[in-house]
mmCIF file of C-alpha atoms in Angstrom:
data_model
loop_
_atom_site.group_PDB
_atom_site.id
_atom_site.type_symbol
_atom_site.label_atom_id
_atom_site.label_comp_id
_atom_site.label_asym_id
_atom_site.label_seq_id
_atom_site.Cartn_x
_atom_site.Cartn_y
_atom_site.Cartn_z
ATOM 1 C CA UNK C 1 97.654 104.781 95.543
ATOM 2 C CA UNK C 2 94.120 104.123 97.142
ATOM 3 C CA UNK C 3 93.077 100.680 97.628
ATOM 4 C CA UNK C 4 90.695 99.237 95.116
ATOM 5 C CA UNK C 5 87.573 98.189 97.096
ATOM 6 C CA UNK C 6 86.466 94.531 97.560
ATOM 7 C CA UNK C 7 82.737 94.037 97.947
ATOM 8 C CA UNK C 8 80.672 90.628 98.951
ATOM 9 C CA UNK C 9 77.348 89.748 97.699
ATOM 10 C CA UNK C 10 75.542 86.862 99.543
ATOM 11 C CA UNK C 11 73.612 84.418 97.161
ATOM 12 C CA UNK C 12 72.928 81.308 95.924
ATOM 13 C CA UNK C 13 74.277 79.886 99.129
ATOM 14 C CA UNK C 14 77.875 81.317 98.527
ATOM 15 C CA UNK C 15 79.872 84.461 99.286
ATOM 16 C CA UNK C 16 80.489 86.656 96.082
ATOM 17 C CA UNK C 17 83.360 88.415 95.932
ATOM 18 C CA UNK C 18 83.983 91.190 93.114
ATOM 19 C CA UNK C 19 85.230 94.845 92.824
ATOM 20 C CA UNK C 20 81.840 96.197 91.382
ATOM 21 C CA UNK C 21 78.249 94.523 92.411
ATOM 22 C CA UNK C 22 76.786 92.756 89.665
ATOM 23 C CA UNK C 23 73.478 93.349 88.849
ATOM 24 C CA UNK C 24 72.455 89.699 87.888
ATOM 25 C CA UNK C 25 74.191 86.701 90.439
ATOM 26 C CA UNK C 26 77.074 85.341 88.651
ATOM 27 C CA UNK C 27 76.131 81.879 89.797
ATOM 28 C CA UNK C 28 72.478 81.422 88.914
ATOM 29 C CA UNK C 29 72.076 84.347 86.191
ATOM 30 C CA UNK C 30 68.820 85.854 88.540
ATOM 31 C CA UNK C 31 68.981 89.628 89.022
ATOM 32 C CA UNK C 32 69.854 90.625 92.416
ATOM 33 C CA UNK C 33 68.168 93.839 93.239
ATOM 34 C CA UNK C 34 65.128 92.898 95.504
ATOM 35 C CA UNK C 35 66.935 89.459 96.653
ATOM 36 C CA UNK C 36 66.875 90.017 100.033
ATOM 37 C CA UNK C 37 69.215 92.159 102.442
ATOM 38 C CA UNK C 38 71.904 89.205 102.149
ATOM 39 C CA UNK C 39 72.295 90.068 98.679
ATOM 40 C CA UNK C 40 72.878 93.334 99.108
ATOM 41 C CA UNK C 41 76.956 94.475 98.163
ATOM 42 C CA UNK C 42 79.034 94.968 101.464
ATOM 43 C CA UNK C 43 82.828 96.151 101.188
ATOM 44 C CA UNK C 44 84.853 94.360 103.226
ATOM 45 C CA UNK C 45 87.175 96.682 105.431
ATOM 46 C CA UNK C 46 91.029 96.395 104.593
ATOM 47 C CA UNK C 47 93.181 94.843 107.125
ATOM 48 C CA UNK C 48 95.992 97.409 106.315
ATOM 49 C CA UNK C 49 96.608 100.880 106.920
ATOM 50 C CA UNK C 50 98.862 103.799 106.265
ATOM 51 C CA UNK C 51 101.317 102.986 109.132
ATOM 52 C CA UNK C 52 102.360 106.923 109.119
ATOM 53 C CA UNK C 53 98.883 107.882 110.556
ATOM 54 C CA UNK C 54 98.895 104.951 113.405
ATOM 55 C CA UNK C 55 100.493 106.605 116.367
ATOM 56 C CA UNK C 56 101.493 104.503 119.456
ATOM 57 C CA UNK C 57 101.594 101.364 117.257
ATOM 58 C CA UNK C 58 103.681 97.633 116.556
ATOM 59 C CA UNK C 59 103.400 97.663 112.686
ATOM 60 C CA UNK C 60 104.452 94.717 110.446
ATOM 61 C CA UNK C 61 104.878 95.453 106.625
ATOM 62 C CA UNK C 62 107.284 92.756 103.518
ATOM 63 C CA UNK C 63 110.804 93.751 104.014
ATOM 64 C CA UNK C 64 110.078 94.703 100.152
ATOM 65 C CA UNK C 65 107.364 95.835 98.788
ATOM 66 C CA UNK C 66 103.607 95.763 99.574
ATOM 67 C CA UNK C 67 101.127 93.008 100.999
ATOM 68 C CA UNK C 68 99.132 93.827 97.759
ATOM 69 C CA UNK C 69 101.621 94.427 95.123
ATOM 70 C CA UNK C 70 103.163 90.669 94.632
ATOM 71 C CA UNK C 71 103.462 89.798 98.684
ATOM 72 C CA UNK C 72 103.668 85.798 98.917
ATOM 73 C CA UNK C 73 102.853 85.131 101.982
ATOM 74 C CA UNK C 74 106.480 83.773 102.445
ATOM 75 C CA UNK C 75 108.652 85.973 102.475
ATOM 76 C CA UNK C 76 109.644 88.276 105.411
ATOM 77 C CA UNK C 77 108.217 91.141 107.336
ATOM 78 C CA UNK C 78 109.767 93.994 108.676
ATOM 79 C CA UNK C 79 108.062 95.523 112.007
ATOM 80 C CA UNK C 80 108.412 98.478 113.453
ATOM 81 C CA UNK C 81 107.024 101.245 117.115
ATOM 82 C CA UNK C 82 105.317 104.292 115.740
ATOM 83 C CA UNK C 83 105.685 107.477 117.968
ATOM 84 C CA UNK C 84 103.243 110.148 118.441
ATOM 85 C CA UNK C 85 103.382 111.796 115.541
ATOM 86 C CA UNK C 86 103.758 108.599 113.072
ATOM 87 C CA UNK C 87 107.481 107.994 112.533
ATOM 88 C CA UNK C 88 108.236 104.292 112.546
ATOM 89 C CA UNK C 89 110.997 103.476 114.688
ATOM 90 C CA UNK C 90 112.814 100.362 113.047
ATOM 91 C CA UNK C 91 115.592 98.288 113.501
ATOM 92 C CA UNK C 92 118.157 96.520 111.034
ATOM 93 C CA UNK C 93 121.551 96.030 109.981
ATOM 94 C CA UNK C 94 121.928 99.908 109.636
ATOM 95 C CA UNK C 95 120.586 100.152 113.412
ATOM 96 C CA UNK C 96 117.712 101.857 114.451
ATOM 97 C CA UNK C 97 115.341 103.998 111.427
ATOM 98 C CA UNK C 98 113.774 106.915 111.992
ATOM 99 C CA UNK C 99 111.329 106.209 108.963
ATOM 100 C CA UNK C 100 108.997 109.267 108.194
ATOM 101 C CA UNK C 101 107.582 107.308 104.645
ATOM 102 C CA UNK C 102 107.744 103.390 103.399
ATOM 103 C CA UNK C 103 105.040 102.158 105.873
ATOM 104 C CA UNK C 104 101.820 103.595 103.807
ATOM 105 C CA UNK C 105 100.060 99.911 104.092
ATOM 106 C CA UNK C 106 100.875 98.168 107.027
ATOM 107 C CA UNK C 107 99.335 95.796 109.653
ATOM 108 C CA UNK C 108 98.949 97.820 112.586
ATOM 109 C CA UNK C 109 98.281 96.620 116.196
ATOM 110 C CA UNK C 110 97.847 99.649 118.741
ATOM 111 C CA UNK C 111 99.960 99.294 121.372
ATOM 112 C CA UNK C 112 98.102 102.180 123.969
ATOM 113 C CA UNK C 113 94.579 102.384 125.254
ATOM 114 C CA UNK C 114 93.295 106.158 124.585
ATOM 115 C CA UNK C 115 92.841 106.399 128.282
ATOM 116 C CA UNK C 116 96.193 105.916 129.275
ATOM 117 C CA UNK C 117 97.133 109.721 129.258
ATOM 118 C CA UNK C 118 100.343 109.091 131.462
ATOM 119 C CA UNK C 119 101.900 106.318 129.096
ATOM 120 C CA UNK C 120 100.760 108.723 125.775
ATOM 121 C CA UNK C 121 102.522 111.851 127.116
ATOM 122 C CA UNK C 122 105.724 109.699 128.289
ATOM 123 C CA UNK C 123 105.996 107.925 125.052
ATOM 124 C CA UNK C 124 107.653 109.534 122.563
ATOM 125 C CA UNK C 125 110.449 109.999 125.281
ATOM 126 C CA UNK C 126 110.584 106.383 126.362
ATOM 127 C CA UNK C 127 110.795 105.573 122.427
ATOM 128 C CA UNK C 128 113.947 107.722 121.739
ATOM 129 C CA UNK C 129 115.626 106.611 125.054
ATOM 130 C CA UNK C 130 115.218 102.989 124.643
ATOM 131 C CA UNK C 131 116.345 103.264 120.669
ATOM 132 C CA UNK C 132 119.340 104.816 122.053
ATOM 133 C CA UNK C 133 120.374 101.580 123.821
ATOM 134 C CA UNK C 134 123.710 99.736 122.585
ATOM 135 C CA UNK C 135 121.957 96.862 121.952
ATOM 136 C CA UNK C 136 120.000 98.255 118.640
ATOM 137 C CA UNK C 137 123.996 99.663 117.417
ATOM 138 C CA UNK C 138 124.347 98.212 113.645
ATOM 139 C CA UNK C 139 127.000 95.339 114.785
ATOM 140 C CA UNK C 140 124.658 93.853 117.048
ATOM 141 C CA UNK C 141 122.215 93.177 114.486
ATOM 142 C CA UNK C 142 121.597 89.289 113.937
ATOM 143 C CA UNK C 143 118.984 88.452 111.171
ATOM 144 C CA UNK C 144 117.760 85.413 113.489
ATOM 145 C CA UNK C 145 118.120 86.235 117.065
ATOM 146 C CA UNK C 146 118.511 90.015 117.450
ATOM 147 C CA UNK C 147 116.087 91.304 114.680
ATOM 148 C CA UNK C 148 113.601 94.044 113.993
ATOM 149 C CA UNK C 149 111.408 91.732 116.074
ATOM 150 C CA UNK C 150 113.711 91.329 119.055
ATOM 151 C CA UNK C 151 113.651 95.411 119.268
ATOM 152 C CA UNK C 152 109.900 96.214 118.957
ATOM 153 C CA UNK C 153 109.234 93.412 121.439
ATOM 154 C CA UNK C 154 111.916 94.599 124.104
ATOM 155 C CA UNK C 155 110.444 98.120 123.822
ATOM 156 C CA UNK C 156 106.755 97.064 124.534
ATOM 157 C CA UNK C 157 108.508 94.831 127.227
ATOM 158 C CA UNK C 158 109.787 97.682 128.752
ATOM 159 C CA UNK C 159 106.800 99.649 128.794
ATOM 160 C CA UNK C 160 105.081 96.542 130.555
ATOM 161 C CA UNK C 161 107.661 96.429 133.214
ATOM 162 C CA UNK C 162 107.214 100.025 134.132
ATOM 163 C CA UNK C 163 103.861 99.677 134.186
ATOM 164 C CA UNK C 164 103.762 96.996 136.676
ATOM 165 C CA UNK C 165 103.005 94.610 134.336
ATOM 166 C CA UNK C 166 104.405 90.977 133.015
ATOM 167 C CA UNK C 167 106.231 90.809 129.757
ATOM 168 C CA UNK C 168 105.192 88.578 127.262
ATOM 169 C CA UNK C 169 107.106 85.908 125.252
ATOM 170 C CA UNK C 170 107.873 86.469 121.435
ATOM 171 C CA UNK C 171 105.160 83.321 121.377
ATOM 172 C CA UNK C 172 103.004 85.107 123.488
ATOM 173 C CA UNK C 173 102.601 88.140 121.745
ATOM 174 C CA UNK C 174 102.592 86.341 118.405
ATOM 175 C CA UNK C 175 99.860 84.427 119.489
ATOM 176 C CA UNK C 176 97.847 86.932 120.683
ATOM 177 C CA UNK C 177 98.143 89.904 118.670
ATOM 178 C CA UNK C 178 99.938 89.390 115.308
ATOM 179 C CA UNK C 179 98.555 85.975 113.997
ATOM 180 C CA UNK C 180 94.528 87.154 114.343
ATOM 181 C CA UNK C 181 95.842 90.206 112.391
ATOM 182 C CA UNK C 182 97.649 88.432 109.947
ATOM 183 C CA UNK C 183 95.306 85.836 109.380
ATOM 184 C CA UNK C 184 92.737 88.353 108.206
ATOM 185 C CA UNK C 185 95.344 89.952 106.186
ATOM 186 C CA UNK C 186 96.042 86.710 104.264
ATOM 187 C CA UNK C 187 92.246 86.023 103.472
ATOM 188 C CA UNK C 188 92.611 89.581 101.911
ATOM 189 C CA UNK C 189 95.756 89.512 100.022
ATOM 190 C CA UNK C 190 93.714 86.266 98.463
ATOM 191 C CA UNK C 191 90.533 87.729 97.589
ATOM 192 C CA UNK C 192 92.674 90.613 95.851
ATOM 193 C CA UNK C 193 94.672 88.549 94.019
ATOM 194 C CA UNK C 194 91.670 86.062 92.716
ATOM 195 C CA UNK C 195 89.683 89.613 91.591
ATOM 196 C CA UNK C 196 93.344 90.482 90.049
ATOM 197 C CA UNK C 197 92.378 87.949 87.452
ATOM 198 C CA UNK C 198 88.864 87.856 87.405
ATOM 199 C CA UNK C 199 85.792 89.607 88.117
ATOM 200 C CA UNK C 200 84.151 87.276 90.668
ATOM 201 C CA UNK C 201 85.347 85.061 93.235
ATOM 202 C CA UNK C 202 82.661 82.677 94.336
ATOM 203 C CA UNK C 203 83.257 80.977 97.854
ATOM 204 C CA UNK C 204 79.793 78.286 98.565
ATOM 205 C CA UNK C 205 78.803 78.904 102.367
ATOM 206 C CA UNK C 206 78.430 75.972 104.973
ATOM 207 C CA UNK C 207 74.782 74.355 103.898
ATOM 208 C CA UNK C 208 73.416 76.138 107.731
ATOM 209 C CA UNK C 209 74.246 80.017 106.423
ATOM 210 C CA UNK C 210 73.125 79.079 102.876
ATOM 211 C CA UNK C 211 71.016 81.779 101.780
ATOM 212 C CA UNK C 212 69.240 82.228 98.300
#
């Protein structure tokens, strides 16, 4: 199902949020058209996308559902390595998934600069091998220690290591690439759930970027 857009309007010295731009200001009753670029309706790009059509990827998605269909911001995420061609290579108590649908609105961090035509040829290859590994079999599987996480990391470990390169900690990578994701993603998730109920969402502005 396509994402409903979510579009800001900039007046009365706050953000607007809505799914449709209003043509009079919610705030001040005034009609917007001919209010000044600021006022003019921008759609905010999603943080998510459809994990299938993210090659060379780390994607985080809720271990059920969707981040827009009743996500809590609590409860956990499931991550998986995209190959080439978009399957999602997971792991969990089964062992490792071969998942070719279920990752349609994901987080996605790529994982490959477009440049790197060695490391894109070789990866598919280095996925399946390093999957393969008896540490991913089902009985090794520990919801704490030896997760979904513990896999994706140790594969782009490994891909660091044969490039030369030092591996980051699970703090390390957090830090860098999957909190500024998910950050955005939860300013999102809140802005679609506040339009779930209402039409506007009205967020004032700092009194410098107040604009009118």
């Amino acid at each position: 199902m396509a994402e409903e857009a979510i579009l800001r309007v900039r007046h009365c010295g706050a953000d607007i949020f809505c799914r449709r731009a209003p043509q009079l200001c919610p705030a001040c009753g005034l009609p917007l058209r001919g209010a000044g670029l600021a006022a003019a309706p921008i759609r905010l790009p999603s943080p998510f996308r459809h994990g299938h059509r993210q090659p060379y990827a780390f994607l985080l998605r809720p271990t059920t559902g969707t981040f827009l269909g009743g996500y809590d911001g609590k409860s956990d995420l499931h991550v998986g390595i995209t190959n080439s061609n978009g399957v999602v290579y997971n792991y969990s108590q089964e062992g490792i998934q071969r998942a070719e649908t279920g990752w349609e609105q994901c987080i996605s961090i790529p994982l490959v600069q477009p440049d790197l035509f060695g490391l894109l040829q070789q990866w598919d290859k280095l996925l399946e091998e390093f999957s393969l590994g008896e540490a991913w079999l089902p009985d090794r599987y520990e919801e704490g220690d030896h997760n979904c996480y513990t896999y994706a990391l140790a594969f782009v470990n490994s891909v660091l290591t044969a490039q030369g390169k030092r591996q980051l900690s699970k703090g390390e990578f957090t830090e860098m690439f999957v909190i500024p994701q998910t950050k955005r993603a939860s300013k999102y998730i809140t802005l679609h759930q506040e339009l779930t109920a209402k039409d506007f969402y009205i967020v004032p502005l700092p009194d410098p970027q107040k604009e009118c």
